[in-house]
Short mmCIF file of C-alpha atoms in Angstrom, two decimals:
data_model
loop_
_atom_site.label_atom_id
_atom_site.label_comp_id
_atom_site.label_asym_id
_atom_site.label_seq_id
_atom_site.Cartn_x
_atom_site.Cartn_y
_atom_site.Cartn_z
CA MET A 1 -0.04 -0.02 0.04
CA ILE A 2 2.85 2.35 0.87
CA ALA A 3 4.49 1.67 -2.46
CA LEU A 4 1.22 2.24 -4.28
CA ALA A 5 0.76 5.59 -2.53
CA VAL A 6 4.25 6.66 -3.65
CA VAL A 7 3.65 5.72 -7.12
CA LEU A 8 0.27 7.55 -7.23
CA GLY A 9 1.95 10.62 -5.55
CA VAL A 10 4.56 10.71 -8.28
CA VAL A 11 2.12 10.12 -11.03
CA LEU A 12 -0.27 12.84 -9.83
CA GLY A 13 2.50 15.17 -8.94
CA ILE A 14 3.94 15.41 -12.48
CA PRO A 15 0.72 17.07 -13.95
CA PHE A 16 0.45 19.19 -10.84
CA VAL A 17 3.85 20.67 -11.37
CA PHE A 18 3.16 21.17 -15.00
CA LEU A 19 -0.09 22.90 -14.40
CA ARG A 20 1.16 25.04 -11.60
CA ASP A 21 3.97 26.46 -13.68
CA SER A 22 1.87 26.89 -16.74
CA GLY A 23 -0.80 29.20 -15.17
CA TYR A 24 -3.61 26.70 -15.64
CA LEU A 25 -4.15 25.55 -12.12
CA PRO A 26 -6.75 27.37 -9.96
CA TRP A 27 -5.44 29.18 -6.84
CA PHE A 28 -1.88 29.10 -8.26
CA SER A 29 -2.31 31.20 -11.51
CA MET A 30 -2.48 34.78 -12.86
CA THR A 31 -4.69 35.23 -15.94
CA THR A 32 -5.01 38.21 -18.33
CA ALA A 33 -8.07 40.37 -17.44
CA TRP A 34 -7.52 42.97 -20.18
CA GLU A 35 -4.85 44.53 -22.56
CA ALA A 36 -4.71 47.87 -24.20
CA PRO A 37 -4.19 47.92 -28.00
CA HIS A 38 -0.78 47.61 -29.61
CA ASP A 39 1.44 50.71 -30.02
CA ARG A 40 2.80 51.38 -33.49
CA VAL A 41 5.53 54.04 -33.12
CA ALA A 42 7.65 54.57 -30.15
CA SER A 43 10.23 57.00 -28.63
CA THR A 44 12.50 57.01 -25.64
CA GLN A 45 11.29 60.31 -24.37
CA GLY A 46 8.14 61.22 -22.36
CA ASN A 47 7.66 57.68 -20.92
CA GLY A 48 5.84 57.61 -17.53
CA ALA A 49 3.12 55.65 -15.71
CA TRP A 50 1.00 56.32 -12.61
CA LEU A 51 -1.90 54.70 -10.66
CA ALA A 52 -4.34 57.10 -9.14
CA GLY A 53 -7.48 55.75 -7.54
CA ASP A 54 -9.08 53.46 -10.16
CA THR A 55 -7.27 55.13 -13.10
CA VAL A 56 -4.07 53.89 -14.54
CA ALA A 57 -2.43 56.35 -16.88
CA ARG A 58 0.66 56.12 -19.03
CA SER A 59 2.57 58.68 -20.95
CA ARG A 60 4.66 58.68 -24.04
CA PHE A 61 6.08 61.16 -26.56
CA ASP A 62 2.65 61.88 -28.22
CA GLY A 63 0.40 62.20 -25.19
CA VAL A 64 -1.05 60.76 -21.96
CA THR A 65 -3.80 58.21 -21.82
CA GLY A 66 -5.98 57.10 -18.77
CA TYR A 67 -7.73 53.78 -18.45
CA ASP A 68 -10.22 52.30 -16.07
CA VAL A 69 -8.05 49.93 -14.03
CA ARG A 70 -10.81 47.29 -13.68
CA SER A 71 -12.17 47.13 -17.32
CA GLY A 72 -9.33 48.61 -19.37
CA GLU A 73 -11.71 51.02 -20.95
CA LYS A 74 -10.02 54.17 -22.12
CA ARG A 75 -11.32 57.16 -20.09
CA TRP A 76 -9.47 60.05 -21.50
CA GLU A 77 -6.57 61.23 -23.73
CA TYR A 78 -4.35 64.26 -23.27
CA VAL A 79 -2.44 65.53 -26.43
CA PRO A 80 0.10 68.46 -26.08
CA PRO A 81 -0.92 71.48 -28.22
CA ARG A 82 0.76 72.55 -31.40
CA ARG A 83 2.23 69.26 -32.24
CA ALA A 84 4.55 69.37 -29.22
CA ASP A 85 6.04 66.18 -27.80
CA VAL A 86 6.02 65.13 -24.21
CA CYS A 87 9.59 65.28 -23.16
CA ALA A 88 9.62 64.87 -19.35
CA THR A 89 7.49 63.38 -16.55
CA THR A 90 7.73 63.29 -12.75
CA ALA A 91 8.20 59.83 -11.52
CA ARG A 92 5.39 59.97 -8.91
CA ALA A 93 1.98 61.57 -8.77
CA ASP A 94 0.84 63.57 -5.85
CA GLY A 95 -2.65 62.08 -5.15
CA PRO A 96 -4.32 62.32 -8.68
CA LEU A 97 -2.02 65.14 -9.87
CA VAL A 98 1.14 64.74 -11.91
CA LEU A 99 3.48 66.92 -13.82
CA ILE A 100 4.54 66.54 -17.43
CA GLY A 101 6.84 68.62 -19.67
CA TYR A 102 6.38 69.22 -23.39
CA GLY A 103 8.17 71.07 -26.20
CA GLU A 104 8.49 71.44 -29.90
CA LYS A 105 10.54 68.69 -31.49
CA ASP A 106 14.32 69.28 -31.30
CA GLY A 107 13.67 72.30 -29.07
CA PRO A 108 13.76 72.68 -25.28
CA CYS A 109 11.44 70.97 -22.90
CA ALA A 110 9.96 74.54 -22.34
CA THR A 111 6.44 73.90 -20.95
CA LEU A 112 5.41 72.34 -17.69
CA ALA A 113 1.67 71.23 -17.23
CA ALA A 114 -0.15 69.83 -14.30
CA LEU A 115 -2.65 67.05 -15.23
CA ASP A 116 -5.55 65.55 -13.10
CA LEU A 117 -5.30 61.85 -13.64
CA THR A 118 -8.98 61.31 -12.88
CA ASP A 119 -10.19 63.06 -16.04
CA GLY A 120 -6.98 64.15 -17.99
CA ARG A 121 -7.70 67.81 -17.50
CA GLU A 122 -4.75 70.28 -17.77
CA LEU A 123 -5.04 72.38 -14.61
CA TRP A 124 -2.39 74.89 -15.65
CA HIS A 125 0.87 75.24 -17.58
CA THR A 126 3.90 77.57 -17.52
CA THR A 127 6.57 78.13 -20.21
CA THR A 128 10.10 79.35 -20.31
CA LYS A 129 12.26 80.03 -23.35
CA THR A 130 15.24 77.88 -22.13
CA GLY A 131 13.43 74.97 -20.54
CA TYR A 132 13.56 73.69 -16.98
CA GLY A 133 16.09 71.63 -15.00
CA SER A 134 14.79 69.11 -12.38
CA ALA A 135 11.24 68.98 -11.12
CA ALA A 136 9.32 67.08 -8.38
CA VAL A 137 5.82 66.98 -7.00
CA GLY A 138 4.59 66.14 -3.46
CA GLY A 139 2.85 67.67 -0.46
CA GLY A 140 0.75 69.83 -2.79
CA LEU A 141 3.87 71.51 -4.34
CA VAL A 142 5.83 71.50 -7.58
CA VAL A 143 9.53 72.20 -6.82
CA LEU A 144 11.57 73.24 -9.77
CA GLY A 145 15.44 73.47 -9.88
CA ASP A 146 17.24 75.73 -12.32
CA GLY A 147 20.58 74.19 -13.16
CA GLY A 148 21.89 77.36 -14.92
CA ALA A 149 24.63 79.62 -13.80
CA ARG A 150 22.25 81.61 -11.55
CA GLY A 151 20.35 78.52 -10.39
CA GLY A 152 17.89 78.46 -7.55
CA LEU A 153 14.81 76.70 -6.53
CA ARG A 154 11.22 77.65 -7.07
CA ALA A 155 7.89 76.22 -5.68
CA LEU A 156 4.50 76.43 -7.26
CA ASP A 157 1.05 75.38 -5.94
CA LEU A 158 0.48 72.02 -7.71
CA ARG A 159 -3.27 72.51 -8.12
CA THR A 160 -3.16 76.19 -9.40
CA GLY A 161 0.39 76.90 -10.51
CA ALA A 162 0.43 79.93 -8.33
CA PRO A 163 3.97 80.84 -7.01
CA ARG A 164 4.58 79.75 -3.47
CA TRP A 165 8.26 80.64 -2.82
CA THR A 166 11.77 80.93 -4.28
CA ALA A 167 14.97 79.94 -2.62
CA ALA A 168 18.47 80.85 -3.45
CA VAL A 169 21.11 78.11 -3.11
CA PRO A 170 24.64 78.83 -1.65
CA GLU A 171 27.01 80.80 -3.76
CA GLY A 172 29.04 78.56 -6.20
CA CYS A 173 26.32 75.88 -6.03
CA THR A 174 23.68 74.81 -8.62
CA PRO A 175 20.66 72.54 -7.90
CA GLY A 176 20.53 69.00 -9.33
CA ASP A 177 17.69 66.53 -8.56
CA VAL A 178 14.92 67.55 -6.19
CA GLY A 179 12.28 65.84 -4.05
CA THR A 180 9.39 67.18 -2.16
CA ALA A 181 6.96 65.89 0.52
CA ARG A 182 4.62 67.36 3.01
CA LYS A 183 7.25 67.72 5.72
CA GLN A 184 10.39 68.40 3.78
CA VAL A 185 11.88 69.51 0.42
CA VAL A 186 15.37 68.22 -0.39
CA ALA A 187 17.71 69.28 -3.26
CA LEU A 188 20.96 67.90 -4.46
CA LEU A 189 23.60 70.66 -4.88
CA ARG A 190 26.70 70.71 -7.05
CA CYS A 191 29.06 72.99 -5.17
CA GLY A 192 32.53 73.32 -6.86
CA GLU A 193 33.82 69.79 -7.04
CA GLU A 194 31.45 68.38 -4.46
CA THR A 195 27.82 67.24 -4.35
CA LYS A 196 25.79 68.25 -1.16
CA LEU A 197 22.23 67.75 0.03
CA ALA A 198 20.02 70.59 1.26
CA GLY A 199 16.81 70.34 3.27
CA LEU A 200 14.25 73.14 3.05
CA ASP A 201 10.99 74.05 4.77
CA PRO A 202 8.13 73.36 2.30
CA ALA A 203 6.00 76.24 3.62
CA ASP A 204 8.47 78.98 2.72
CA GLY A 205 11.68 77.49 1.20
CA ARG A 206 13.79 78.44 4.18
CA ALA A 207 17.03 76.48 4.38
CA ARG A 208 16.99 74.04 7.26
CA TRP A 209 20.36 72.36 6.61
CA THR A 210 23.03 71.60 4.06
CA VAL A 211 25.37 68.66 4.39
CA PRO A 212 27.95 66.92 2.25
CA LEU A 213 26.81 63.46 1.02
CA ASP A 214 29.97 61.99 2.55
CA ALA A 215 31.58 64.12 5.17
CA ARG A 216 34.74 62.15 5.25
CA ARG A 217 35.65 61.79 1.56
CA GLY A 218 33.16 63.90 -0.30
CA VAL A 219 31.26 62.99 -3.34
CA ALA A 220 32.34 64.40 -6.65
CA ALA A 221 30.11 66.96 -8.38
CA ASP A 222 30.07 64.90 -11.56
CA ALA A 223 28.63 61.92 -9.75
CA THR A 224 25.31 60.47 -10.92
CA ALA A 225 22.98 61.28 -7.97
CA SER A 226 19.20 61.17 -7.56
CA VAL A 227 16.63 61.77 -4.83
CA LEU A 228 14.73 58.51 -4.13
CA SER A 229 12.60 59.97 -1.38
CA ALA A 230 12.25 63.46 0.35
CA ASP A 231 10.83 62.17 3.65
CA PRO A 232 12.79 60.32 4.74
CA ALA A 233 15.72 61.84 2.68
CA VAL A 234 17.17 59.09 0.60
CA VAL A 235 19.70 59.67 -2.28
CA SER A 236 21.24 57.25 -4.74
CA VAL A 237 24.90 57.92 -5.66
CA ALA A 238 27.17 56.45 -8.33
CA GLU A 239 30.53 58.14 -8.69
CA GLU A 240 32.60 57.73 -11.84
CA LYS A 241 35.84 57.25 -10.12
CA SER A 242 37.57 53.86 -10.93
CA GLY A 243 38.06 51.55 -8.07
CA ASP A 244 37.08 53.62 -5.01
CA GLY A 245 34.15 55.55 -6.31
CA MET A 246 30.98 55.44 -4.17
CA ARG A 247 28.07 53.49 -5.39
CA ALA A 248 25.36 53.42 -2.65
CA THR A 249 22.07 54.56 -1.35
CA LEU A 250 22.37 57.10 1.56
CA ALA A 251 19.73 58.04 4.11
CA PHE A 252 19.61 61.19 6.21
CA GLY A 253 17.71 62.16 9.25
CA PRO A 254 15.31 65.10 9.63
CA ASP A 255 18.15 67.28 10.69
CA GLY A 256 20.50 66.24 7.90
CA ARG A 257 22.53 63.86 9.91
CA PRO A 258 23.85 60.83 7.86
CA GLN A 259 21.96 57.64 8.79
CA GLY A 260 22.11 54.28 6.97
CA ARG A 261 24.44 53.55 3.94
CA ILE A 262 23.57 50.65 1.70
CA ASP A 263 26.32 49.85 -0.75
CA ASP A 264 25.39 48.69 -4.26
CA VAL A 265 27.53 45.62 -3.65
CA GLY A 266 27.62 43.57 -0.44
CA ASP A 267 27.23 40.10 1.07
CA TYR A 268 23.63 40.28 -0.40
CA GLY A 269 24.91 40.68 -3.97
CA SER A 270 24.74 43.46 -6.37
CA VAL A 271 21.78 45.76 -6.05
CA GLU A 272 19.82 46.07 -9.29
CA GLU A 273 16.55 47.99 -8.41
CA VAL A 274 15.27 49.65 -5.21
CA GLU A 275 12.01 50.99 -3.81
CA VAL A 276 11.71 53.26 -0.69
CA GLU A 277 8.65 52.75 1.46
CA GLY A 278 8.43 54.30 4.98
CA ASP A 279 11.75 53.68 6.88
CA ARG A 280 12.79 50.81 4.65
CA LEU A 281 14.63 50.24 1.37
CA PHE A 282 13.51 47.10 -0.60
CA ALA A 283 16.03 45.86 -3.29
CA ILE A 284 16.48 43.21 -5.93
CA ALA A 285 19.99 41.97 -5.71
CA SER A 286 21.84 39.47 -7.91
CA TYR A 287 24.60 37.09 -6.81
CA GLU A 288 26.69 34.28 -8.29
CA GLY A 289 25.15 30.85 -7.76
CA SER A 290 26.91 27.54 -8.37
CA GLN A 291 26.22 27.55 -12.17
CA SER A 292 24.52 30.96 -13.02
CA THR A 293 23.50 34.25 -11.51
CA TRP A 294 20.84 34.11 -8.93
CA GLU A 295 18.64 36.67 -7.37
CA ARG A 296 17.33 37.83 -3.94
CA LEU A 297 14.94 40.27 -2.50
CA VAL A 298 16.37 42.25 0.40
CA ALA A 299 14.90 44.74 2.90
CA PHE A 300 17.17 47.28 4.66
CA ASP A 301 16.59 49.51 7.61
CA LEU A 302 17.30 53.10 6.34
CA ALA A 303 18.20 54.42 9.71
CA THR A 304 21.13 51.92 10.22
CA GLY A 305 21.71 50.34 6.72
CA ASP A 306 21.23 46.87 8.35
CA GLN A 307 19.74 44.08 6.60
CA LEU A 308 16.23 43.33 8.12
CA TRP A 309 15.52 40.15 5.97
CA ARG A 310 16.36 38.63 2.63
CA THR A 311 14.92 35.80 0.57
CA ASP A 312 16.60 33.77 -2.20
CA LEU A 313 14.66 33.21 -5.31
CA GLY A 314 17.16 31.07 -7.07
CA ASN A 315 17.87 31.15 -10.82
CA ALA A 316 15.27 33.96 -11.36
CA ASP A 317 15.17 37.04 -13.48
CA LEU A 318 13.45 39.48 -11.21
CA ASP A 319 12.21 42.92 -12.45
CA GLU A 320 10.15 45.65 -10.79
CA ILE A 321 9.21 46.11 -7.17
CA ASP A 322 5.84 47.22 -5.84
CA VAL A 323 5.36 47.99 -2.10
CA THR A 324 1.73 48.50 -1.29
CA ASP A 325 -0.32 47.71 1.92
CA GLY A 326 2.56 46.00 3.74
CA ARG A 327 3.30 43.57 0.79
CA VAL A 328 6.18 43.51 -1.56
CA THR A 329 5.45 42.23 -5.07
CA THR A 330 7.93 41.34 -7.72
CA LEU A 331 7.93 39.58 -11.12
CA ASP A 332 10.06 36.72 -12.36
CA PHE A 333 10.54 36.41 -16.13
CA ASP A 334 11.32 33.23 -17.84
CA ARG A 335 10.51 32.78 -21.51
CA LYS A 336 11.11 29.07 -21.42
CA TYR A 337 9.12 28.03 -18.29
CA GLY A 338 6.85 30.98 -17.94
CA ASP A 339 6.63 34.23 -15.95
CA SER A 340 5.69 34.23 -12.23
CA LEU A 341 4.50 36.57 -9.43
CA HIS A 342 5.99 36.64 -5.97
CA VAL A 343 4.60 38.37 -2.97
CA PHE A 344 6.12 38.84 0.48
CA ASP A 345 5.27 40.35 3.78
CA ALA A 346 7.17 43.57 3.94
CA ALA A 347 7.77 43.34 7.65
CA THR A 348 9.12 39.79 7.85
CA GLY A 349 10.01 38.65 4.29
CA ASP A 350 7.67 35.71 4.56
CA GLU A 351 6.42 34.67 1.13
CA GLU A 352 2.59 35.07 0.90
CA ASP A 353 1.87 34.14 -2.63
CA ASP A 354 3.70 32.56 -5.64
CA ARG A 355 1.66 32.24 -8.91
CA ALA A 356 2.39 31.49 -12.52
CA PHE A 357 1.24 33.77 -15.37
CA ARG A 358 -0.66 31.95 -18.10
CA ASP A 359 0.60 34.51 -20.63
CA HIS A 360 4.11 35.96 -20.92
CA VAL A 361 4.34 39.45 -19.14
CA VAL A 362 7.45 40.89 -20.68
CA GLY A 363 6.32 41.49 -24.25
CA TYR A 364 8.72 41.94 -27.19
CA ALA A 365 11.08 44.26 -25.24
CA ASP A 366 12.10 41.63 -22.75
CA GLU A 367 11.35 43.81 -19.83
CA VAL A 368 8.50 45.67 -18.09
CA GLY A 369 8.80 49.41 -17.84
CA ASP A 370 6.68 49.66 -14.63
CA MET A 371 4.28 47.60 -12.52
CA PHE A 372 1.41 48.34 -10.16
CA THR A 373 -0.77 46.34 -7.88
CA TYR A 374 -4.48 47.07 -7.52
CA GLU A 375 -6.71 45.22 -5.16
CA ASP A 376 -6.18 41.57 -6.19
CA GLY A 377 -4.50 42.19 -9.48
CA VAL A 378 -1.31 43.36 -11.20
CA ILE A 379 -0.83 45.90 -14.08
CA ALA A 380 2.30 45.74 -16.27
CA VAL A 381 3.46 48.82 -18.24
CA ARG A 382 5.53 48.61 -21.42
CA TRP A 383 6.92 50.96 -24.05
CA GLY A 384 8.11 50.26 -27.53
CA SER A 385 6.72 49.73 -31.09
CA GLY A 386 4.57 46.65 -31.42
CA GLU A 387 4.01 46.45 -27.59
CA ARG A 388 0.73 46.51 -25.63
CA PRO A 389 1.28 49.45 -23.31
CA LEU A 390 -0.82 48.04 -20.51
CA SER A 391 -1.79 44.57 -19.43
CA ALA A 392 -3.89 43.83 -16.24
CA TYR A 393 -3.67 40.36 -14.66
CA GLU A 394 -5.96 38.70 -12.06
CA ARG A 395 -5.56 35.90 -9.63
CA TRP A 396 -7.24 32.72 -10.68
#
């Protein structure tokens, strides 16, 4: 009887494994709920995507389109005037509001416009002849950094475009990337040969503090640096120096004091993609396995830089991280065996869900440009000629 049970287990287990990995097994699968029509032409500029309430919107060079997240029905379309192209977008929306830039082909990205993602209305726009430097939205503000010789910072009301304040930067400095939140505005400053970080009061632009990114050795002014979060202040840095150049994510306290440092390479592997949520940094990291490159998902404490948890996903090809409602979602792409969804508890790293997609998610470009979770589903965003720009998947 025991032998028969073993045989039956093996025989029944083979189709179970096949069905589980193919996306045709209930409670273990993701099926396609809807897809947007294929794109024909593409460009590398103007690409962006946002989820606001029950509207998912995506931008490309020729306009912005909003879709009903449940049905895929197109709700609205925004096209820049005078045959201008979308040339810039802010990475995040502030509630339903987002900022885009547009300009004439081969000209400066001279006009900024605030859009309401619920209906696609342009709330206001402002134009300059030379174009803008960096821009960020958050806490009801648009914060602009002018990278010119007389560079400074300027804040506008996100809903009306009305001026709120202007702020000079220290002499000899020009602003780089900026970030804004309800409690704090931060700006990277290139000062002589060094990069610094400044914190400002969002109410009036008053400088609260300015600190070097690395007080001991300094970070070169030509380093690639970007603001990942304004509150808490988190900055990604990649120096061009050979050998000893810094490549890390740095966190700062509300008074500008350095907190955690998370190097791009450590015992967890090589960091490939990150997402800041609350007081944690979540990262996809690759490392060398016995025969190929394997991947991990790692959570770090921003205050200390310590690892809180990590989980190995083996010979995976992870892409995109979404942290929503205490859950970390990531995608694993495999053209041979099929794509899969992994969901983890953000606090503990315990795996809560593992499902196979019935259809390939990556599309022709071999990557997903962005990914959102909504209720019990997942939305993949793509750009490129011949791609379906949006695909929504649901649990089955």
